[in-house]
CSV table of N, CA and C and ligand atoms in Angstrom, one decimal:
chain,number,residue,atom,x,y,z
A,1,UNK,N,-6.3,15.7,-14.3
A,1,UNK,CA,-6.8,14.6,-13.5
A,1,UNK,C,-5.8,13.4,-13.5
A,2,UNK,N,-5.1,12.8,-12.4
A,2,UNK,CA,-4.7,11.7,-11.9
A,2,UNK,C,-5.7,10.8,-12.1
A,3,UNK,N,-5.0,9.5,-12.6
A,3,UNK,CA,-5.3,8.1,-12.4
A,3,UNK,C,-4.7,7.3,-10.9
A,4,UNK,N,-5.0,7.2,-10.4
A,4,UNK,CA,-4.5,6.6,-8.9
A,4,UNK,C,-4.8,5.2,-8.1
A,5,UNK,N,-4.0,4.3,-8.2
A,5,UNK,CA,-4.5,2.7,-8.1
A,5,UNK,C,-3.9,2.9,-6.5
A,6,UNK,N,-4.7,2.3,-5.5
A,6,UNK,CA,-4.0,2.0,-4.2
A,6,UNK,C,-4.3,0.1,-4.4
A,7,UNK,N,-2.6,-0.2,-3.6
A,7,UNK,CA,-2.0,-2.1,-3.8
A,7,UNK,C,-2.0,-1.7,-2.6
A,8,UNK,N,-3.0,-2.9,-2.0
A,8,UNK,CA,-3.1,-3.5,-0.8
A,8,UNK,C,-2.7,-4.9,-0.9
A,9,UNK,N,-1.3,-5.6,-0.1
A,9,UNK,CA,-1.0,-6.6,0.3
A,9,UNK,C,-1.6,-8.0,1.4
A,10,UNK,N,-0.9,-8.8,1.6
A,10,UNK,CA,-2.0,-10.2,2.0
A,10,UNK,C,-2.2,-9.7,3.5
A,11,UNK,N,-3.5,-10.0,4.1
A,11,UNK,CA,-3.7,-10.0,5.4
A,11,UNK,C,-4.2,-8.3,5.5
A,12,UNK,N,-4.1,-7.3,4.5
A,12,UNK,CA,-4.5,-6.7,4.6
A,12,UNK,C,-6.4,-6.2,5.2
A,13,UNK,N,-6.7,-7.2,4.1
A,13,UNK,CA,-8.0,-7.3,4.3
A,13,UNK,C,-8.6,-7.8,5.7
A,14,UNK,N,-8.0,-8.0,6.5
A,14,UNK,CA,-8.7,-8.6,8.2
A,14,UNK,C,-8.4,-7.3,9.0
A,15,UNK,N,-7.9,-6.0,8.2
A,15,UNK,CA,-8.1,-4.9,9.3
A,15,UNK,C,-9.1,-4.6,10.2
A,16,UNK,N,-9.1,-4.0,11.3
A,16,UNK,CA,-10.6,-3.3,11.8
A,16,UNK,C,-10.3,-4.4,13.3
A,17,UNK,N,-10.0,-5.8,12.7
A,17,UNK,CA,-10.1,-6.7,13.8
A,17,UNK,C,-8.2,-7.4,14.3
A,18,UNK,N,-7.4,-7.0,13.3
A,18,UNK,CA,-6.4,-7.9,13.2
A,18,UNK,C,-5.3,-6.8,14.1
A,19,UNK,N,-4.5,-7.4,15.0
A,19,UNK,CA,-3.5,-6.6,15.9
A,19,UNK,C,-3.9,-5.2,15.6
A,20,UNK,N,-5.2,-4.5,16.3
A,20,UNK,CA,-5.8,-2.9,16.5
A,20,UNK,C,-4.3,-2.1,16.6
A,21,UNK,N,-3.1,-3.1,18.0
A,21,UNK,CA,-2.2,-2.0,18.6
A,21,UNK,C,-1.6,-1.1,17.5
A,22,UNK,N,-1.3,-2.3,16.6
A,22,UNK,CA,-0.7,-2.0,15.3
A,22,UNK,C,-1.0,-1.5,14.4
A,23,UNK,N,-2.1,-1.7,13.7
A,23,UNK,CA,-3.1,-1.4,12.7
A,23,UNK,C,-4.2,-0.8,12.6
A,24,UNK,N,-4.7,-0.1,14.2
A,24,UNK,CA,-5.9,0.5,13.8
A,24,UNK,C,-6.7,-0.4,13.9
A,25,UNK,N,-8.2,0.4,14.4
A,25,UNK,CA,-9.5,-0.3,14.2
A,25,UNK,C,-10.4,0.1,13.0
A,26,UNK,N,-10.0,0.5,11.9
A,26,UNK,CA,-10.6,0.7,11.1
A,26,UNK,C,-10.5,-0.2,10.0
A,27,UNK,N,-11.7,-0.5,9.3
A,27,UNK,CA,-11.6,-1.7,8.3
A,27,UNK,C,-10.7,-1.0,7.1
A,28,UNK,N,-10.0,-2.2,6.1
A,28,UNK,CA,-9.7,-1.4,5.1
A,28,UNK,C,-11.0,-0.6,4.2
A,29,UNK,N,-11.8,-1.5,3.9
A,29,UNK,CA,-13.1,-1.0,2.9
A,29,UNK,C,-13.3,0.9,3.6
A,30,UNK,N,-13.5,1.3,5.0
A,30,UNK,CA,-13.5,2.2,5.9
A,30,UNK,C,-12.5,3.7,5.4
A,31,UNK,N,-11.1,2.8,5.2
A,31,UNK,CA,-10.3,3.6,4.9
A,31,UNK,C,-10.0,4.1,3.4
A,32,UNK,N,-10.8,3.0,2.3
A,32,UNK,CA,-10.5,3.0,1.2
A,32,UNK,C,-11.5,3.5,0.8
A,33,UNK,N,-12.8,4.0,1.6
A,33,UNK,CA,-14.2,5.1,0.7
A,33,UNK,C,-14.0,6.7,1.4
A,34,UNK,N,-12.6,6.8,2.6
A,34,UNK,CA,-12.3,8.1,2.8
A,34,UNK,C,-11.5,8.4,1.7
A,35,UNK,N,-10.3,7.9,1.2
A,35,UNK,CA,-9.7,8.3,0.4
A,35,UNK,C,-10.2,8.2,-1.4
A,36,UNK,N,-11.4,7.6,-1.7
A,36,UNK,CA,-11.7,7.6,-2.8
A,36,UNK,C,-12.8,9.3,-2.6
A,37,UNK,N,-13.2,8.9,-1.5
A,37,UNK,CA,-14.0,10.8,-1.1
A,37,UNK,C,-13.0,11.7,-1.8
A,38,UNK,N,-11.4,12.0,-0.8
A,38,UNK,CA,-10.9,12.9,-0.7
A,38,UNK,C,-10.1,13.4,-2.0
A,39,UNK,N,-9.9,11.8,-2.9
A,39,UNK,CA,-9.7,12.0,-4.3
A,39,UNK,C,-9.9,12.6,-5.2
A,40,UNK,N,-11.9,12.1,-5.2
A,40,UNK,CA,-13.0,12.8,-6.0
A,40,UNK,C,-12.9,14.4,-5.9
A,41,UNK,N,-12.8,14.7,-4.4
A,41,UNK,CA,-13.4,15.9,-4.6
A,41,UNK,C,-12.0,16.7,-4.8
A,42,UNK,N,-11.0,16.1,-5.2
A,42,UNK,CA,-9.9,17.0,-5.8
A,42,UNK,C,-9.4,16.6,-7.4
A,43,UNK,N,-10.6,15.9,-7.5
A,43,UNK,CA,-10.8,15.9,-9.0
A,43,UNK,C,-9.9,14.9,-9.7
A,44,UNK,N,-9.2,13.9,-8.8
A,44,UNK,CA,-8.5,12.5,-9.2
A,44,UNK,C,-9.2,11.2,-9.4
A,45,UNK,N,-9.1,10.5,-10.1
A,45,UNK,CA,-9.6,9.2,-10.1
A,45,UNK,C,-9.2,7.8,-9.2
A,46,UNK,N,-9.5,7.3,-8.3
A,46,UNK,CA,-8.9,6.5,-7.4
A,46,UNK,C,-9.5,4.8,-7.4
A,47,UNK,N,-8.5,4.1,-7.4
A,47,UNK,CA,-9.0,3.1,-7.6
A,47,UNK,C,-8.2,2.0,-7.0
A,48,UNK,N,-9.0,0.8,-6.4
A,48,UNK,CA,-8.0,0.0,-5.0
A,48,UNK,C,-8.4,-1.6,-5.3
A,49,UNK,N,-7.6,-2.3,-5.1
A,49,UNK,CA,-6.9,-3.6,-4.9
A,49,UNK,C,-6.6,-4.0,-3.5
A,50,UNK,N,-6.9,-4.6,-3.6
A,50,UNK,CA,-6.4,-6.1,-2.3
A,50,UNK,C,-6.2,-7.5,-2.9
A,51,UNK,N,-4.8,-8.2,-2.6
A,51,UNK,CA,-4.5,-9.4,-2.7
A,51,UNK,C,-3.6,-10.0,-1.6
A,52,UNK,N,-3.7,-11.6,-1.8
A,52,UNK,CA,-2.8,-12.0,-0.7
A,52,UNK,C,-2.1,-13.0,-1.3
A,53,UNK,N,-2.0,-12.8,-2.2
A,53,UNK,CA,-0.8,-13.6,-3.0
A,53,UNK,C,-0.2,-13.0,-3.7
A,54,UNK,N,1.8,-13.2,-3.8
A,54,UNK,CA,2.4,-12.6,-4.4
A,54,UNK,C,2.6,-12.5,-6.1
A,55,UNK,N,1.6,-13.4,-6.5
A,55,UNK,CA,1.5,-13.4,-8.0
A,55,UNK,C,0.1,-13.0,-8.8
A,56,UNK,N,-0.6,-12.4,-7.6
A,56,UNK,CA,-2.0,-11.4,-7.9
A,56,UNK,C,-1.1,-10.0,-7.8
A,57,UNK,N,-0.5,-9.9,-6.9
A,57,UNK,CA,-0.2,-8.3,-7.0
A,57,UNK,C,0.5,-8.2,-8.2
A,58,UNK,N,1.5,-9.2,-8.3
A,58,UNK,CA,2.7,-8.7,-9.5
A,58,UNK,C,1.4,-8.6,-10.8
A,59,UNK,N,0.4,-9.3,-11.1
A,59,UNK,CA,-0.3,-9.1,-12.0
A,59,UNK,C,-0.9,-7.8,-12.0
A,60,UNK,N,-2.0,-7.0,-11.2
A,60,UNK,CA,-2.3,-5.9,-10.8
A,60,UNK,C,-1.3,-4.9,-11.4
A,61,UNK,N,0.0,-4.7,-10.9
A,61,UNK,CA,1.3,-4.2,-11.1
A,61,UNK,C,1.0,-4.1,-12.7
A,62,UNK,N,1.2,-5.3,-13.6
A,62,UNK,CA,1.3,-5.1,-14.9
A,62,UNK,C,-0.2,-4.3,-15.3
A,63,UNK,N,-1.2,-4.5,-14.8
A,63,UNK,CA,-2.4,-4.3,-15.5
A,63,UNK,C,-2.5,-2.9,-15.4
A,64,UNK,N,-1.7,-2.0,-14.5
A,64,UNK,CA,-2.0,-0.9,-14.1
A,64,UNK,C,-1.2,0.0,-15.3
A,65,UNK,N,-0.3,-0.8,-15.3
A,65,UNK,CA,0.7,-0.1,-16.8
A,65,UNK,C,-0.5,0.0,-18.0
A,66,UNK,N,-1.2,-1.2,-18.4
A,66,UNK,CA,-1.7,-1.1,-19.4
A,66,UNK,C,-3.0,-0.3,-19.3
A,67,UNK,N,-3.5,-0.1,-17.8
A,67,UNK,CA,-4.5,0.9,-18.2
A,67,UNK,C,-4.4,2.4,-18.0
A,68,UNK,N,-2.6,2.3,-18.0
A,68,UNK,CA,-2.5,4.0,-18.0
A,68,UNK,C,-2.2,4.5,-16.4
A,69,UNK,N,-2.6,4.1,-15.3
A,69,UNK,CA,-2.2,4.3,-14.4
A,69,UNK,C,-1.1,5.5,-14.2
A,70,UNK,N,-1.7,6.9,-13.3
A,70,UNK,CA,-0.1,7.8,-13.6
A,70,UNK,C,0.7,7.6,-11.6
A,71,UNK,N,0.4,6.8,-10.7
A,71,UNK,CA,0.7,6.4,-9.6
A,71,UNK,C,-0.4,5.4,-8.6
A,72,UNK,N,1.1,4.9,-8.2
A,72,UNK,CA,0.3,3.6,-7.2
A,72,UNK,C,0.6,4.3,-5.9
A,73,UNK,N,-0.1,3.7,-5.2
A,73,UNK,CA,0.3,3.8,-3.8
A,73,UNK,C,0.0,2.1,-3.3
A,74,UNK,N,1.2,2.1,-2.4
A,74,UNK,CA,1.3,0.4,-2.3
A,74,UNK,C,1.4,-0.1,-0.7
A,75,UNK,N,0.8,-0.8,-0.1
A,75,UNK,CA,0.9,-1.3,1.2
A,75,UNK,C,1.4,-2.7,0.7
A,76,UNK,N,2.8,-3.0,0.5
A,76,UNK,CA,3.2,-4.5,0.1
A,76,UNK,C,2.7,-5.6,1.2
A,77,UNK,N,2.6,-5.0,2.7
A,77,UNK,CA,2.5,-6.0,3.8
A,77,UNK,C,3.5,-6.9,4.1
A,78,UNK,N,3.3,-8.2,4.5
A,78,UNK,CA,4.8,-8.7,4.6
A,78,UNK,C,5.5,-9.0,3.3
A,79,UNK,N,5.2,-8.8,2.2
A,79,UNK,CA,5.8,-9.0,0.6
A,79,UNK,C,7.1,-7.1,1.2
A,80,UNK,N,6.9,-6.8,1.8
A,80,UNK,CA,7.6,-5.4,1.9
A,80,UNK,C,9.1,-6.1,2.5
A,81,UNK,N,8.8,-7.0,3.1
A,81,UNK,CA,10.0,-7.8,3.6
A,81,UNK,C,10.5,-8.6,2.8
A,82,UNK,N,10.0,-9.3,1.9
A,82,UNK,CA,10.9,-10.4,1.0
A,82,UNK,C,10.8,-10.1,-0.5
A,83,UNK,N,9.9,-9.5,-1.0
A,83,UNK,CA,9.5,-9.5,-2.4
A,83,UNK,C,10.0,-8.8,-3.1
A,84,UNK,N,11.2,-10.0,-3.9
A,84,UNK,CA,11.8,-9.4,-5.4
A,84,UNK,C,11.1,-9.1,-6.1
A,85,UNK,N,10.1,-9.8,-6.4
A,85,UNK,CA,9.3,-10.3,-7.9
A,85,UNK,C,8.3,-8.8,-7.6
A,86,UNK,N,8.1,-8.7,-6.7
A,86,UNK,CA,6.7,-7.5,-6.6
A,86,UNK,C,8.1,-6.0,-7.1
A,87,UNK,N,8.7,-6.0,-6.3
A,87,UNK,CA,10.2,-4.9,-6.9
A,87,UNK,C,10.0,-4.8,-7.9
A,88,UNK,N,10.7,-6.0,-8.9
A,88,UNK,CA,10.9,-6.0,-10.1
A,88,UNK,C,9.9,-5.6,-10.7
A,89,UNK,N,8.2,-6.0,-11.0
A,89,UNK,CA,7.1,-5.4,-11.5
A,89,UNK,C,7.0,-4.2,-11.2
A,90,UNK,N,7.3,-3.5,-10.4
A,90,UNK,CA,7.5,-2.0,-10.2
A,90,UNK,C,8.4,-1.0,-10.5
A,91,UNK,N,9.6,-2.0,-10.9
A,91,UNK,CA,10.5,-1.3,-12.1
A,91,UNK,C,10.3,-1.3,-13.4
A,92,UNK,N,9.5,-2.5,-13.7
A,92,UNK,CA,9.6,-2.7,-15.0
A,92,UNK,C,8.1,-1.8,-15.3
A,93,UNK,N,7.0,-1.5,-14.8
A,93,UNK,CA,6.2,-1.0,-15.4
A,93,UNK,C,6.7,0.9,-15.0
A,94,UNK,N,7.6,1.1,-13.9
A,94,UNK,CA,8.1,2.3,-14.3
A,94,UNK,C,7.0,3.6,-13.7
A,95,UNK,N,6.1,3.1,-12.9
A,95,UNK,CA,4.7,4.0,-12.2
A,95,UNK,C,5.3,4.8,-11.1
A,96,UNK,N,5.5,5.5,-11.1
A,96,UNK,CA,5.9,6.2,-9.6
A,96,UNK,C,5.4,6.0,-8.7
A,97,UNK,N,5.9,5.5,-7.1
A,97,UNK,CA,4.6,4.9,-6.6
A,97,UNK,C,4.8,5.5,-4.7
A,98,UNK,N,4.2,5.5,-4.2
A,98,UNK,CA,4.6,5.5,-2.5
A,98,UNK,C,4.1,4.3,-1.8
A,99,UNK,N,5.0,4.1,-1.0
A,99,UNK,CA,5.0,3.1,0.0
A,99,UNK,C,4.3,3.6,1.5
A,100,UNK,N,3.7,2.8,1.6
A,100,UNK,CA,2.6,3.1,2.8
A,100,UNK,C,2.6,1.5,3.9
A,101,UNK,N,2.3,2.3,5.0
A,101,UNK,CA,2.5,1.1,6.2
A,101,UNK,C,1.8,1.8,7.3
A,102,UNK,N,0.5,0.9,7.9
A,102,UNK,CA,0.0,1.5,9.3
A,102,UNK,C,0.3,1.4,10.2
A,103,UNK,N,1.4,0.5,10.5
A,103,UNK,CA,2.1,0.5,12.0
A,103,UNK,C,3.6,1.2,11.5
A,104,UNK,N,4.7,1.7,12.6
A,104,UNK,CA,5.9,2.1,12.5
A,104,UNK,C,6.7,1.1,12.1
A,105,UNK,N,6.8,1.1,10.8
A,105,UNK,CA,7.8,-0.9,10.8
A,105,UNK,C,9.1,-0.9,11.6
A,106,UNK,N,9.9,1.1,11.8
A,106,UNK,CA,11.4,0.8,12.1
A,106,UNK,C,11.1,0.7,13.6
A,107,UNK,N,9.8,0.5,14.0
A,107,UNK,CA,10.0,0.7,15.9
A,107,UNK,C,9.5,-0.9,16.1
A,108,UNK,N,9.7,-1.7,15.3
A,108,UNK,CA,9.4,-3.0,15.3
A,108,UNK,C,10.3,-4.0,15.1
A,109,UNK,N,9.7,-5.5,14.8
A,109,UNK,CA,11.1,-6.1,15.1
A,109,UNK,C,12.1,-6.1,13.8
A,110,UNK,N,13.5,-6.6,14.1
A,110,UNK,CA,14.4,-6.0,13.0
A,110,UNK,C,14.0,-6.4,11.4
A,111,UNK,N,13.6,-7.6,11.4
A,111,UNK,CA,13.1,-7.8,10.1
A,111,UNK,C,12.3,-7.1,9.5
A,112,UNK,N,11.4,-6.6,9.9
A,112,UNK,CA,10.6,-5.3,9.6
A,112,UNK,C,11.4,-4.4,9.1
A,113,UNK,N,12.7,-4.1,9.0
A,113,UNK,CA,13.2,-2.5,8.8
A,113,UNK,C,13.7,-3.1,7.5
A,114,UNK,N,13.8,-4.0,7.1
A,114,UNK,CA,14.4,-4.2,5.7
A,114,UNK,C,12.9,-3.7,4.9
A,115,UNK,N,13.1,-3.4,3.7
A,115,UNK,CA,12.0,-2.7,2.6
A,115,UNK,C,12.7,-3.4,1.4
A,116,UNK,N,12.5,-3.9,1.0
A,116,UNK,CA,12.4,-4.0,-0.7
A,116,UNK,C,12.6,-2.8,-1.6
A,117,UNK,N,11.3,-2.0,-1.3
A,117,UNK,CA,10.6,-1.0,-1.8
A,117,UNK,C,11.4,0.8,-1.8
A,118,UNK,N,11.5,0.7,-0.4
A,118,UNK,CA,12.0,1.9,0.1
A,118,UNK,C,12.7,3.2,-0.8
A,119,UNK,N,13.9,2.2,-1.1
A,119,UNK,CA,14.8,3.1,-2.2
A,119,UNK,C,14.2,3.4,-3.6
A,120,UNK,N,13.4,2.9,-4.4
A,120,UNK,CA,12.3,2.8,-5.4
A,120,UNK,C,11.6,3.8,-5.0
A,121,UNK,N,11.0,3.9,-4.2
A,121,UNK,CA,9.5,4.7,-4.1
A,121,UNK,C,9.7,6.4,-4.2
A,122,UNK,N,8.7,6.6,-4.7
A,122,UNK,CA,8.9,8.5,-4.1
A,122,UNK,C,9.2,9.0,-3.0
A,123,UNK,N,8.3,8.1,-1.9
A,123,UNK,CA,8.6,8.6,-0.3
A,123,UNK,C,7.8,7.1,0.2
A,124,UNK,N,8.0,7.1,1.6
A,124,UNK,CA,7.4,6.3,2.2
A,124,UNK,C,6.9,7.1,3.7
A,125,UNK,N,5.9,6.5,3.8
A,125,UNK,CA,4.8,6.8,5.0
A,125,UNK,C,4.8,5.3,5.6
A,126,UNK,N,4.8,5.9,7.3
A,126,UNK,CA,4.7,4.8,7.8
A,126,UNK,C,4.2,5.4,9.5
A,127,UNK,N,3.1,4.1,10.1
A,127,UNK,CA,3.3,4.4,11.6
A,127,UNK,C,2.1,5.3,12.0
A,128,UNK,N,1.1,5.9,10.9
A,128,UNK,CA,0.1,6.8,11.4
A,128,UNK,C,-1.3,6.0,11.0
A,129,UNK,N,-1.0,4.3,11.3
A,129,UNK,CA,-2.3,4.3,10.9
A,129,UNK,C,-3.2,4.1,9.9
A,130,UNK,N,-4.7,4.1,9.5
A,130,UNK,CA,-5.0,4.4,8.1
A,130,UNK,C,-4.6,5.7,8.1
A,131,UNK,N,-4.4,6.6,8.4
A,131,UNK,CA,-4.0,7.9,8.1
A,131,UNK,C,-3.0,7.7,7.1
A,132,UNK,N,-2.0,6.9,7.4
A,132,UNK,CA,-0.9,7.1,6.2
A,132,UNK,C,-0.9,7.0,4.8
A,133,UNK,N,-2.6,6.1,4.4
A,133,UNK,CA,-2.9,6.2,3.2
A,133,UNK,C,-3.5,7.9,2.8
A,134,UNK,N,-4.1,8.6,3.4
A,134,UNK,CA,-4.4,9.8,3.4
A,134,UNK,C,-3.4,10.9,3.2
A,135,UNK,N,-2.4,10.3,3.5
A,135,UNK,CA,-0.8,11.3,3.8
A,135,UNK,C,-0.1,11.2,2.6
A,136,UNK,N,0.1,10.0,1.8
A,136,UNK,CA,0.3,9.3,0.8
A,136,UNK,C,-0.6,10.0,-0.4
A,137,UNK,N,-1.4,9.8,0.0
A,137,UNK,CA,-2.6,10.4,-1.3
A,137,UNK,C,-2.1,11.8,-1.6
A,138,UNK,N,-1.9,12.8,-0.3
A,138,UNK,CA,-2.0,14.2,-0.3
A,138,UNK,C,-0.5,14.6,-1.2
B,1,DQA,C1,2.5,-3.5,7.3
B,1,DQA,C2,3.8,-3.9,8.1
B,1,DQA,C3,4.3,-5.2,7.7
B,1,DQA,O1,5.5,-5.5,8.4
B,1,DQA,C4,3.3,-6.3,8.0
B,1,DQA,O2,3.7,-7.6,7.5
B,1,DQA,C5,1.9,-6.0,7.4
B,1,DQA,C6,1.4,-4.6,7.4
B,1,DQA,C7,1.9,-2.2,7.8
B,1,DQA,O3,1.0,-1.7,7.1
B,1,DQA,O4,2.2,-1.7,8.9
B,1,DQA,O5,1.2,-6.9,7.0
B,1,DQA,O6,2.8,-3.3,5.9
């Protein structure tokens, strides 16, 4: 059995209603009781965060080390574009983690294609939606 923490970034939490074209109409809470389903019944433990401040995640980040955590899966949101400090907490606790995004960041504007994360991560998913957390999971 996996331990499995999903990091939801700021603004995350106004899905369902926030730019649909982009993000889907599905709430996060929506997307985060399919993937705690599809967890369970493969016999992982899954467990989810939302913040919108860059010094709640980096905390999360550390806490997940100390409770053993064996992978994150991480939607940074716009912290995917600028955030050292969230990087560096992700090296230094050393969690293997995937990078997740519901709209296509590289069919978007250029700032968008920079990642922080990208080179760090095991893989990244991007562009399908809440599905990509489900893709991420699998
Ligand atoms: C996002 C893409 C980011 O560029 C944006 O700032 C977000 C969400 C996505 O999931 O598509 O807030 O990470």
């Amino acid at each position: 059995m996996a331990s499995i923490l999903v990091i939801n970034g700021p603004n995350l939490n106004l899905l369902g209603g926030r730019e649909p074209d982009q993000y889907g109409y599905r709430t996060l809470q929506e997307i985060m009781e399919e993937l705690d389903r599809f967890a369970g019944a493969c016999g992982h433990e899954l467990r989810h965060e939302q913040r919108n401040g860059e010094g709640a995640l980096v905390d999360i980040v550390h806490q997940a080390a100390v409770d053993g955590v064996d992978y994150i899966i991480i939607n940074p949101a716009g912290y995917t574009h600028t955030s050292v400090v969230l990087r560096d907490a992700l090296l230094a606790v050393g969690i293997p983690f995937v990078e997740v995004h519901l709209s296509a960041v590289h069919a978007r504007e250029e700032f968008r294609q920079k990642s922080y994360f990208s080179d760090i991560a095991l893989g990244v998913i991007s562009g399908f939606k809440g599905e990509s957390y489900m893709l991420a999971l699998q």
